[in-house]
């Protein structure tokens, strides 16, 4: 019948003299305790490495990469534990006491294992566990930066449309504006709000655009249409499509709006 880790460590602890120091692995019972602990941890970390690598095959993207990195770190920790065991045995056979040192890490072989295997393994394991969440936050920061930049790039277009159609503004505001200004989510809210307000304004001014000179570029035609609306001239057509994107999706739509905003900016409008 095999001996469990609990039984082995219990017997070793009971057999340890009261005068023995905790890390004095020249004492057989203390050496047995540390050997049992290192073997138990090696088996546990090895099983965890196998599971991590197995589930990495079923996962994808950031999670798969994180699991593989963690598995490599766990393997390094297992190898370190495997080095600690013979280091303890050699210390016990040759009566090399390490009472005043950090256990098996106090030996030359143990210190080598800590430096080359254990510490890098721990760092790799932590990096692998943190990798999916860290990459998710990096991706979120990229989106935040793109929305922040887009919000500012749309300012010339939004300014001229908002001054002409102030009633198109979305009046819903956060309960705590100062706190909202410091939160990443507030940038997204302001970005989407500006995109919607720009589109609403273009819909409102589009009947006047149909009356302008079609040979001119869109920023010039928009200036003419805004001037006609400000003068109170009646619209003679219904709403027409303006600055249609080439592709599908919000990003394509925003690119067209930004292009129109830049055209207005070069003319000193906004």
Coordinates of C-alpha atoms in Angstrom, one line a residue, residues 70-237:
X70 CA 1.7 29.1 -18.2
X71 CA 2.3 25.5 -19.1
X72 CA 5.9 26.2 -19.9
X73 CA 6.3 28.0 -16.6
X74 CA 4.8 25.0 -14.7
X75 CA 7.2 22.6 -16.5
X76 CA 10.1 24.7 -15.3
X77 CA 8.8 24.6 -11.7
X78 CA 8.5 20.8 -12.0
X79 CA 12.1 20.5 -13.1
X80 CA 13.2 22.7 -10.2
X81 CA 11.4 20.5 -7.8
X82 CA 13.0 17.4 -9.4
X83 CA 16.4 19.0 -8.9
X84 CA 15.7 19.8 -5.2
X85 CA 15.0 16.1 -4.4
X86 CA 18.5 14.8 -5.4
X87 CA 20.1 17.9 -3.8
X88 CA 18.4 17.0 -0.5
X89 CA 19.5 13.3 -0.8
X90 CA 23.1 14.3 -1.5
X91 CA 23.1 16.6 1.4
X92 CA 21.7 13.8 3.6
X93 CA 24.2 11.3 2.4
X94 CA 27.2 13.5 2.7
X95 CA 25.9 15.2 5.9
X96 CA 26.0 18.7 4.3
X97 CA 23.9 20.7 6.7
X98 CA 22.0 23.7 5.5
X99 CA 20.5 24.8 8.8
X100 CA 21.5 28.4 8.3
X101 CA 20.5 28.5 4.7
X102 CA 17.1 28.5 2.7
X103 CA 16.6 24.8 2.6
X104 CA 17.7 22.9 -0.5
X105 CA 18.1 26.3 -2.2
X106 CA 21.1 26.8 0.1
X107 CA 23.1 24.1 -1.8
X108 CA 24.9 24.8 -5.0
X109 CA 22.6 22.6 -7.0
X110 CA 19.5 24.0 -5.3
X111 CA 20.6 27.6 -5.9
X112 CA 21.2 26.8 -9.6
X113 CA 17.7 25.3 -9.8
X114 CA 16.1 28.3 -8.2
X115 CA 17.9 30.8 -10.5
X116 CA 17.6 28.9 -13.8
X117 CA 14.3 27.0 -13.3
X118 CA 12.1 28.0 -10.3
X119 CA 12.1 31.8 -10.6
X120 CA 11.8 32.0 -14.4
X121 CA 9.1 29.3 -14.1
X122 CA 7.1 31.3 -11.6
X123 CA 7.4 34.4 -13.7
X124 CA 6.3 32.6 -16.8
X125 CA 3.4 31.0 -15.0
X126 CA 2.2 34.4 -13.7
X127 CA 2.7 35.9 -17.2
X128 CA 0.6 33.2 -18.8
X129 CA -2.2 33.6 -16.3
X130 CA -2.2 37.3 -16.7
X131 CA -1.7 37.3 -20.5
X132 CA -5.4 37.0 -21.6
X133 CA -6.6 39.8 -19.3
X134 CA -3.6 42.0 -20.0
X135 CA -4.1 41.7 -23.8
X136 CA -7.8 42.3 -23.4
X137 CA -7.0 45.6 -21.6
X138 CA -4.5 46.5 -24.3
X139 CA -7.2 45.9 -26.9
X140 CA -9.6 48.0 -24.9
X141 CA -7.1 50.8 -24.7
X142 CA -6.6 50.8 -28.4
X143 CA -10.3 51.1 -29.0
X144 CA -10.5 53.9 -26.4
X145 CA -7.7 55.8 -28.1
X146 CA -9.3 55.3 -31.5
X147 CA -12.6 56.6 -30.2
X148 CA -10.9 59.5 -28.5
X149 CA -9.1 60.5 -31.7
X150 CA -12.2 60.1 -33.7
X151 CA -14.2 62.2 -31.3
X152 CA -11.7 65.1 -31.8
X153 CA -11.4 64.6 -35.5
X154 CA -15.2 65.0 -35.9
X155 CA -15.2 68.3 -34.0
X156 CA -15.2 70.6 -37.1
X157 CA -18.2 68.8 -38.7
X158 CA -20.1 68.5 -35.4
X159 CA -19.5 72.1 -34.6
X160 CA -21.1 73.5 -37.8
X161 CA -24.0 71.1 -37.7
X162 CA -24.7 71.6 -34.0
X163 CA -24.6 75.4 -34.4
X164 CA -27.2 75.1 -37.1
X165 CA -29.3 72.3 -35.6
X166 CA -28.9 72.5 -31.8
X167 CA -32.1 70.7 -31.2
X168 CA -30.4 67.5 -32.6
X169 CA -28.2 67.3 -29.5
X170 CA -28.7 64.2 -27.4
X171 CA -29.5 65.8 -24.0
X172 CA -29.0 62.7 -21.8
X173 CA -26.0 63.4 -19.7
X174 CA -24.3 61.2 -16.9
X175 CA -25.3 61.8 -13.3
X176 CA -21.7 62.7 -12.4
X177 CA -20.0 64.5 -15.3
X178 CA -16.7 64.9 -13.6
X179 CA -16.4 61.2 -12.8
X180 CA -17.6 60.3 -16.2
X181 CA -14.9 62.4 -17.8
X182 CA -12.3 60.4 -16.0
X183 CA -13.7 57.0 -16.9
X184 CA -12.8 55.1 -20.1
X185 CA -16.5 54.4 -20.7
X186 CA -17.2 58.1 -20.9
X187 CA -15.0 58.5 -24.0
X188 CA -17.0 55.8 -25.8
X189 CA -20.3 57.4 -24.9
X190 CA -19.2 60.8 -26.2
X191 CA -17.8 59.3 -29.3
X192 CA -21.0 57.5 -30.3
X193 CA -23.0 60.5 -29.4
X194 CA -21.0 62.7 -31.7
X195 CA -21.2 60.2 -34.6
X196 CA -25.0 60.1 -34.2
X197 CA -25.4 63.8 -33.9
X198 CA -23.2 64.3 -37.1
X199 CA -25.4 61.9 -39.0
X200 CA -28.6 63.5 -37.8
X201 CA -27.3 66.9 -38.8
X202 CA -26.3 65.7 -42.3
X203 CA -29.8 64.2 -42.7
X204 CA -31.3 67.6 -41.8
X205 CA -29.1 69.6 -44.2
X206 CA -29.2 67.0 -47.1
X207 CA -32.2 68.6 -48.8
X208 CA -30.2 71.8 -49.2
X209 CA -27.2 69.9 -50.5
X210 CA -29.2 68.8 -53.4
X211 CA -29.5 72.4 -54.5
X212 CA -25.8 73.1 -54.5
X213 CA -23.3 72.8 -57.4
X214 CA -22.6 69.1 -57.7
X215 CA -19.3 69.8 -59.4
X216 CA -17.9 71.2 -56.2
X217 CA -16.5 69.1 -53.4
X218 CA -18.7 68.0 -50.5
X219 CA -17.2 70.4 -47.9
X220 CA -17.8 73.4 -50.1
X221 CA -21.3 72.2 -50.9
X222 CA -22.0 71.7 -47.2
X223 CA -20.9 75.2 -46.5
X224 CA -23.3 76.5 -49.2
X225 CA -26.1 74.4 -47.8
X226 CA -25.6 75.6 -44.3
X227 CA -25.6 79.2 -45.5
X228 CA -28.9 78.6 -47.4
X229 CA -30.4 77.0 -44.3
X230 CA -29.2 79.9 -42.1
X231 CA -30.8 82.4 -44.6
X232 CA -34.2 80.7 -44.2
X233 CA -34.4 79.4 -47.7
X234 CA -36.9 76.6 -48.1
X235 CA -35.8 73.1 -48.9
X236 CA -37.1 71.9 -52.3
X237 CA -36.3 68.1 -52.0

